[in-house]
mmCIF file of C-alpha atoms in Angstrom:
data_model
loop_
_atom_site.group_PDB
_atom_site.id
_atom_site.type_symbol
_atom_site.label_atom_id
_atom_site.label_comp_id
_atom_site.label_asym_id
_atom_site.label_seq_id
_atom_site.Cartn_x
_atom_site.Cartn_y
_atom_site.Cartn_z
ATOM 1 C CA MET A 269 21.085 5.508 -88.883
ATOM 2 C CA THR A 270 20.003 3.416 -85.933
ATOM 3 C CA THR A 271 18.002 5.356 -82.837
ATOM 4 C CA HIS A 272 19.091 3.107 -79.295
ATOM 5 C CA LEU A 273 16.269 3.146 -76.978
ATOM 6 C CA ASP A 274 16.873 5.999 -74.000
ATOM 7 C CA GLU A 275 19.246 4.601 -71.369
ATOM 8 C CA GLU A 276 17.287 5.758 -68.495
ATOM 9 C CA LEU A 277 14.111 4.228 -69.877
ATOM 10 C CA LEU A 278 16.337 1.088 -69.336
ATOM 11 C CA ALA A 279 17.467 1.360 -66.634
ATOM 12 C CA GLN A 280 13.761 1.866 -65.302
ATOM 13 C CA TRP A 281 13.080 -1.227 -66.460
ATOM 14 C CA ALA A 282 15.455 -2.926 -64.978
ATOM 15 C CA LEU A 283 15.006 -1.171 -61.692
ATOM 16 C CA ASP A 284 10.865 -2.012 -61.536
ATOM 17 C CA ASP A 285 11.354 -5.185 -63.703
ATOM 18 C CA GLY A 286 8.763 -3.476 -65.478
ATOM 19 C CA SER A 287 8.140 -4.774 -69.426
ATOM 20 C CA PRO A 288 9.042 -2.093 -72.452
ATOM 21 C CA ASP A 289 5.741 -2.076 -75.024
ATOM 22 C CA GLU A 290 5.389 -3.591 -77.743
ATOM 23 C CA ALA A 291 7.840 -1.049 -80.479
ATOM 24 C CA ALA A 292 10.281 -1.251 -78.051
ATOM 25 C CA ALA A 293 10.381 -5.222 -77.020
ATOM 26 C CA ASP A 294 10.592 -5.181 -80.982
ATOM 27 C CA HIS A 295 13.405 -2.817 -81.014
ATOM 28 C CA LEU A 296 15.610 -4.529 -78.030
ATOM 29 C CA GLN A 297 14.684 -7.974 -80.395
ATOM 30 C CA ARG A 298 16.634 -6.495 -82.684
ATOM 31 C CA CYS A 299 19.229 -4.027 -81.594
ATOM 32 C CA THR A 300 21.971 -6.163 -79.381
ATOM 33 C CA ARG A 301 23.711 -2.952 -78.063
ATOM 34 C CA CYS A 302 20.353 -1.945 -76.092
ATOM 35 C CA SER A 303 19.540 -5.377 -75.056
ATOM 36 C CA GLU A 304 22.333 -6.383 -73.921
ATOM 37 C CA SER A 305 22.437 -2.830 -71.834
ATOM 38 C CA LEU A 306 19.326 -3.717 -70.511
ATOM 39 C CA ALA A 307 20.735 -7.288 -69.470
ATOM 40 C CA GLU A 308 23.599 -5.323 -68.113
ATOM 41 C CA LEU A 309 21.275 -3.152 -65.375
ATOM 42 C CA ARG A 310 19.001 -5.822 -65.000
ATOM 43 C CA ALA A 311 21.967 -7.337 -63.273
ATOM 44 C CA VAL A 312 22.528 -4.082 -61.181
ATOM 45 C CA ALA A 313 19.520 -4.113 -60.112
ATOM 46 C CA THR A 314 19.465 -7.758 -58.599
ATOM 47 C CA GLN A 315 22.378 -7.618 -56.891
ATOM 48 C CA THR A 316 21.943 -4.176 -55.106
ATOM 49 C CA SER A 317 18.976 -5.308 -54.179
ATOM 50 C CA GLN A 318 20.780 -7.988 -52.411
ATOM 51 C CA LEU A 319 22.843 -5.236 -50.042
ATOM 52 C CA PRO A 320 21.070 -4.716 -46.582
ATOM 53 C CA ARG A 321 19.608 -1.478 -46.147
ATOM 54 C CA LEU A 322 21.130 2.027 -45.028
ATOM 55 C CA GLU A 323 19.053 4.778 -42.847
ATOM 56 C CA ASP A 324 19.319 7.863 -44.906
ATOM 57 C CA PRO A 325 22.782 9.647 -45.150
ATOM 58 C CA PRO A 326 22.276 13.105 -43.254
ATOM 59 C CA PRO A 327 21.674 16.541 -45.604
ATOM 60 C CA HIS A 328 25.663 17.294 -45.775
ATOM 61 C CA VAL A 329 26.329 14.312 -47.062
ATOM 62 C CA TRP A 330 25.281 15.203 -50.695
ATOM 63 C CA HIS A 331 25.835 18.658 -49.712
ATOM 64 C CA GLN A 332 29.534 17.229 -49.549
ATOM 65 C CA ILE A 333 29.626 14.794 -52.433
ATOM 66 C CA VAL A 334 27.465 17.929 -55.347
ATOM 67 C CA ALA A 335 30.426 20.522 -54.238
ATOM 68 C CA GLU A 336 32.954 18.030 -54.196
ATOM 69 C CA LEU A 337 31.441 17.225 -58.287
ATOM 70 C CA ASP A 338 31.136 21.501 -58.646
ATOM 71 C CA ASP A 339 34.915 21.442 -57.657
ATOM 72 C CA ARG A 340 36.361 19.210 -60.309
ATOM 73 C CA PRO A 341 38.478 21.040 -62.692
ATOM 74 C CA ALA A 342 36.719 22.140 -66.326
ATOM 75 C CA THR A 343 39.735 19.483 -67.941
ATOM 76 C CA VAL A 344 37.825 16.399 -66.170
ATOM 77 C CA ARG A 345 34.354 17.117 -67.708
ATOM 78 C CA PRO A 346 34.375 16.688 -71.392
ATOM 79 C CA LEU A 347 35.972 13.375 -70.510
ATOM 80 C CA ARG A 348 32.803 12.040 -69.516
ATOM 81 C CA GLN A 349 30.873 12.908 -72.531
ATOM 82 C CA HIS A 350 33.187 10.087 -74.618
ATOM 83 C CA ARG A 351 32.337 7.565 -72.496
ATOM 84 C CA THR A 352 30.102 4.945 -73.729
ATOM 85 C CA ARG A 353 26.541 5.051 -73.862
ATOM 86 C CA ARG A 354 26.295 1.651 -71.952
ATOM 87 C CA PHE A 355 28.034 3.310 -69.161
ATOM 88 C CA ARG A 356 26.691 6.015 -68.375
ATOM 89 C CA GLY A 357 23.664 3.718 -68.372
ATOM 90 C CA LEU A 358 25.020 1.941 -66.109
ATOM 91 C CA ALA A 359 25.876 4.873 -63.838
ATOM 92 C CA VAL A 360 21.635 6.167 -64.404
ATOM 93 C CA ALA A 361 21.163 2.798 -62.786
ATOM 94 C CA ALA A 362 23.406 3.268 -60.191
ATOM 95 C CA SER A 363 22.050 7.096 -59.835
ATOM 96 C CA ILE A 364 18.508 5.767 -59.157
ATOM 97 C CA ALA A 365 19.232 3.109 -57.375
ATOM 98 C CA ALA A 366 20.615 4.868 -54.475
ATOM 99 C CA VAL A 367 17.552 7.509 -54.728
ATOM 100 C CA LEU A 368 15.363 4.451 -54.181
ATOM 101 C CA GLY A 369 17.250 2.936 -51.529
ATOM 102 C CA ILE A 370 18.718 0.345 -53.559
ATOM 103 C CA GLY A 371 22.038 1.142 -53.848
ATOM 104 C CA ALA A 372 22.284 0.894 -49.719
ATOM 105 C CA GLY A 373 26.308 -0.398 -50.695
ATOM 106 C CA VAL A 374 26.692 3.282 -52.649
ATOM 107 C CA ILE A 375 25.932 4.713 -49.926
ATOM 108 C CA GLY A 376 27.622 3.207 -47.774
ATOM 109 C CA THR A 377 30.834 4.217 -49.227
ATOM 110 C CA LEU A 378 30.059 7.857 -49.241
ATOM 111 C CA LEU A 379 29.052 7.700 -45.469
ATOM 112 C CA ILE A 380 32.372 5.549 -44.910
ATOM 113 C CA THR A 381 34.309 8.136 -46.841
ATOM 114 C CA SER A 382 32.793 11.195 -45.315
ATOM 115 C CA ASP A 383 33.393 9.619 -41.288
ATOM 116 C CA ASP A 384 37.505 8.768 -42.544
ATOM 117 C CA ASN A 385 37.676 12.540 -42.890
ATOM 118 C CA THR A 386 36.866 12.943 -39.391
ATOM 119 C CA PRO A 387 40.068 12.526 -36.734
ATOM 120 C CA ALA A 388 38.666 9.991 -34.050
ATOM 121 C CA PRO A 389 38.962 12.220 -30.949
ATOM 122 C CA PRO A 390 41.397 11.149 -28.703
ATOM 123 C CA ALA A 391 41.506 8.617 -25.853
ATOM 124 C CA ALA A 392 43.605 10.814 -23.333
ATOM 125 C CA VAL A 393 44.226 14.726 -23.484
ATOM 126 C CA VAL A 394 46.932 15.668 -21.069
ATOM 127 C CA ARG A 395 48.783 18.948 -19.935
ATOM 128 C CA LEU A 396 52.321 19.574 -20.341
ATOM 129 C CA GLU A 397 53.347 21.999 -17.355
ATOM 130 C CA PRO A 398 56.810 23.899 -16.963
ATOM 131 C CA LEU A 399 58.790 22.064 -14.379
ATOM 132 C CA THR A 400 60.422 24.240 -11.519
ATOM 133 C CA GLY A 401 63.001 26.770 -12.887
ATOM 134 C CA LYS A 402 61.318 26.021 -16.764
ATOM 135 C CA SER A 403 59.045 27.437 -18.737
ATOM 136 C CA GLY A 404 56.298 27.127 -21.753
ATOM 137 C CA GLU A 405 53.670 24.642 -21.762
ATOM 138 C CA GLY A 406 52.283 22.120 -23.741
ATOM 139 C CA SER A 407 49.682 19.599 -24.329
ATOM 140 C CA ALA A 408 50.101 15.699 -25.261
ATOM 141 C CA ASP A 409 46.434 13.791 -27.210
ATOM 142 C CA LEU A 410 46.916 9.847 -27.047
ATOM 143 C CA ILE A 411 44.865 9.030 -30.426
ATOM 144 C CA GLN A 412 43.504 5.694 -31.179
ATOM 145 C CA ALA A 413 44.826 5.417 -35.343
ATOM 146 C CA ALA A 414 44.902 2.619 -37.362
ATOM 147 C CA ALA A 415 48.422 2.327 -37.562
ATOM 148 C CA GLY A 416 48.406 2.007 -33.456
ATOM 149 C CA ARG A 417 48.759 4.551 -30.877
ATOM 150 C CA GLN A 418 50.021 7.516 -30.755
ATOM 151 C CA LEU A 419 50.428 11.141 -29.278
ATOM 152 C CA LYS A 420 49.851 14.413 -30.749
ATOM 153 C CA VAL A 421 51.826 17.156 -28.905
ATOM 154 C CA ALA A 422 51.380 21.007 -28.800
ATOM 155 C CA ALA A 423 54.180 23.087 -27.638
ATOM 156 C CA ALA A 424 54.079 26.625 -26.593
ATOM 157 C CA GLY A 425 56.646 29.166 -25.034
ATOM 158 C CA LEU A 426 59.676 27.374 -25.736
ATOM 159 C CA ASP A 427 62.614 29.236 -26.484
ATOM 160 C CA ALA A 428 64.634 28.547 -29.399
ATOM 161 C CA GLY A 429 67.717 28.308 -27.891
ATOM 162 C CA GLN A 430 70.674 25.752 -28.388
ATOM 163 C CA GLY A 431 69.726 21.871 -29.637
ATOM 164 C CA PHE A 432 66.392 20.908 -30.056
ATOM 165 C CA TYR A 433 63.653 19.229 -28.278
ATOM 166 C CA GLU A 434 62.502 15.805 -27.666
ATOM 167 C CA VAL A 435 59.566 14.058 -26.808
ATOM 168 C CA TRP A 436 59.678 10.851 -24.384
ATOM 169 C CA LEU A 437 57.954 8.444 -22.134
ATOM 170 C CA ILE A 438 59.081 7.917 -18.794
ATOM 171 C CA ASN A 439 58.435 4.913 -16.527
ATOM 172 C CA VAL A 440 56.673 5.331 -13.550
ATOM 173 C CA ASP A 441 59.619 4.051 -11.963
ATOM 174 C CA GLY A 442 61.703 7.211 -12.923
ATOM 175 C CA LYS A 443 64.768 4.983 -14.586
ATOM 176 C CA ARG A 444 63.266 3.665 -17.803
ATOM 177 C CA MET A 445 62.379 5.780 -20.975
ATOM 178 C CA VAL A 446 61.705 5.207 -24.838
ATOM 179 C CA SER A 447 62.644 8.273 -27.212
ATOM 180 C CA LEU A 448 59.739 8.891 -29.208
ATOM 181 C CA GLY A 449 61.588 11.198 -31.729
ATOM 182 C CA VAL A 450 62.404 15.637 -32.376
ATOM 183 C CA LEU A 451 59.624 17.675 -31.553
ATOM 184 C CA ASN A 452 59.318 21.832 -33.360
ATOM 185 C CA PRO A 453 58.037 23.931 -30.893
ATOM 186 C CA ARG A 454 56.772 26.022 -33.099
ATOM 187 C CA THR A 455 53.823 23.135 -34.859
ATOM 188 C CA GLY A 456 53.892 20.681 -32.562
ATOM 189 C CA GLY A 457 54.507 16.496 -34.166
ATOM 190 C CA THR A 458 52.800 13.171 -33.750
ATOM 191 C CA PHE A 459 54.517 11.077 -32.437
ATOM 192 C CA GLN A 460 53.985 6.288 -33.187
ATOM 193 C CA ILE A 461 53.654 5.154 -29.543
ATOM 194 C CA PRO A 462 56.021 1.692 -30.098
ATOM 195 C CA GLY A 463 53.823 -1.292 -28.748
ATOM 196 C CA ASP A 464 52.257 -1.609 -25.487
ATOM 197 C CA VAL A 465 54.790 0.379 -23.311
ATOM 198 C CA THR A 466 51.807 2.501 -22.183
ATOM 199 C CA ALA A 467 50.399 -0.708 -20.280
ATOM 200 C CA GLN A 468 54.178 -1.132 -18.903
ATOM 201 C CA GLY A 469 54.573 2.212 -17.427
ATOM 202 C CA TYR A 470 55.829 4.177 -19.600
ATOM 203 C CA ARG A 471 53.004 6.696 -19.199
ATOM 204 C CA ILE A 472 55.518 10.454 -18.026
ATOM 205 C CA ILE A 473 55.304 12.326 -21.294
ATOM 206 C CA ASP A 474 58.581 14.435 -21.244
ATOM 207 C CA VAL A 475 59.869 17.824 -23.194
ATOM 208 C CA SER A 476 63.870 17.816 -22.895
ATOM 209 C CA LEU A 477 65.832 20.188 -24.476
ATOM 210 C CA GLU A 478 68.526 18.286 -25.635
ATOM 211 C CA PRO A 479 72.389 19.654 -27.282
ATOM 212 C CA ASP A 480 73.234 18.543 -30.884
ATOM 213 C CA ASP A 481 76.209 16.408 -29.289
ATOM 214 C CA GLY A 482 74.738 13.177 -31.120
ATOM 215 C CA ASN A 483 74.685 12.005 -27.992
ATOM 216 C CA PRO A 484 71.208 9.608 -28.151
ATOM 217 C CA GLU A 485 70.678 9.471 -23.973
ATOM 218 C CA HIS A 486 68.342 11.616 -22.236
ATOM 219 C CA SER A 487 70.069 15.466 -21.010
ATOM 220 C CA HIS A 488 68.391 15.154 -18.022
ATOM 221 C CA ASP A 489 66.907 19.322 -19.001
ATOM 222 C CA SER A 490 63.767 18.311 -18.726
ATOM 223 C CA ILE A 491 61.746 20.980 -20.178
ATOM 224 C CA ILE A 492 57.533 20.245 -19.912
ATOM 225 C CA ARG A 493 55.789 17.255 -18.225
ATOM 226 C CA GLY A 494 52.783 15.400 -18.171
ATOM 227 C CA THR A 495 51.619 11.991 -17.361
ATOM 228 C CA LEU A 496 49.199 9.811 -19.169
ATOM 229 C CA PRO A 497 46.336 8.334 -17.010
ATOM 230 C CA SER A 498 46.634 4.428 -16.262
#
């Protein structure tokens, strides 16, 4: 049975551009598997060394990575034992490269993934006040998302009466309006803002009580309102 060189040792030679000792060099000349693994590891080291260096990630990033690895289902772990020796060697090289600051691309990906989980701060927060004779309140956050501008609306104190609640954007001229969608008064909702209508003057956020009569027009029964900044 052929004994192959340790993959961590191969990875260290690849990263340090070091030379194996006489016995290891002799083994590499005779063993195709080990020589190919070392060549691949050196290729990885060459590519990662050309990446831009990033600042060290904060400790919470590493803690999150470790926690996610620990939380993986046990049924996944046995699969790792069946991977080839060559793949494990590449993984060792990537790990060492990350620790030494050479694998900047790997760390950058982790940081970007962490950032993606953090909601973007709202561009504006508007308080929704009840109109005369009405009850209830709410808030609307203007969010710049990847798909465009969105309005996150939350409400409280709205009566669960007949019909349904609908969110509108009304033009400051008081004549034109667009419907954003139906609002669940208990859970709120996030609504896509079409195009650049806010720049065209559609800045009044209106929540109305609509009868379930199939008429798509505004019922003229507004409950709470607020105005986006210009």
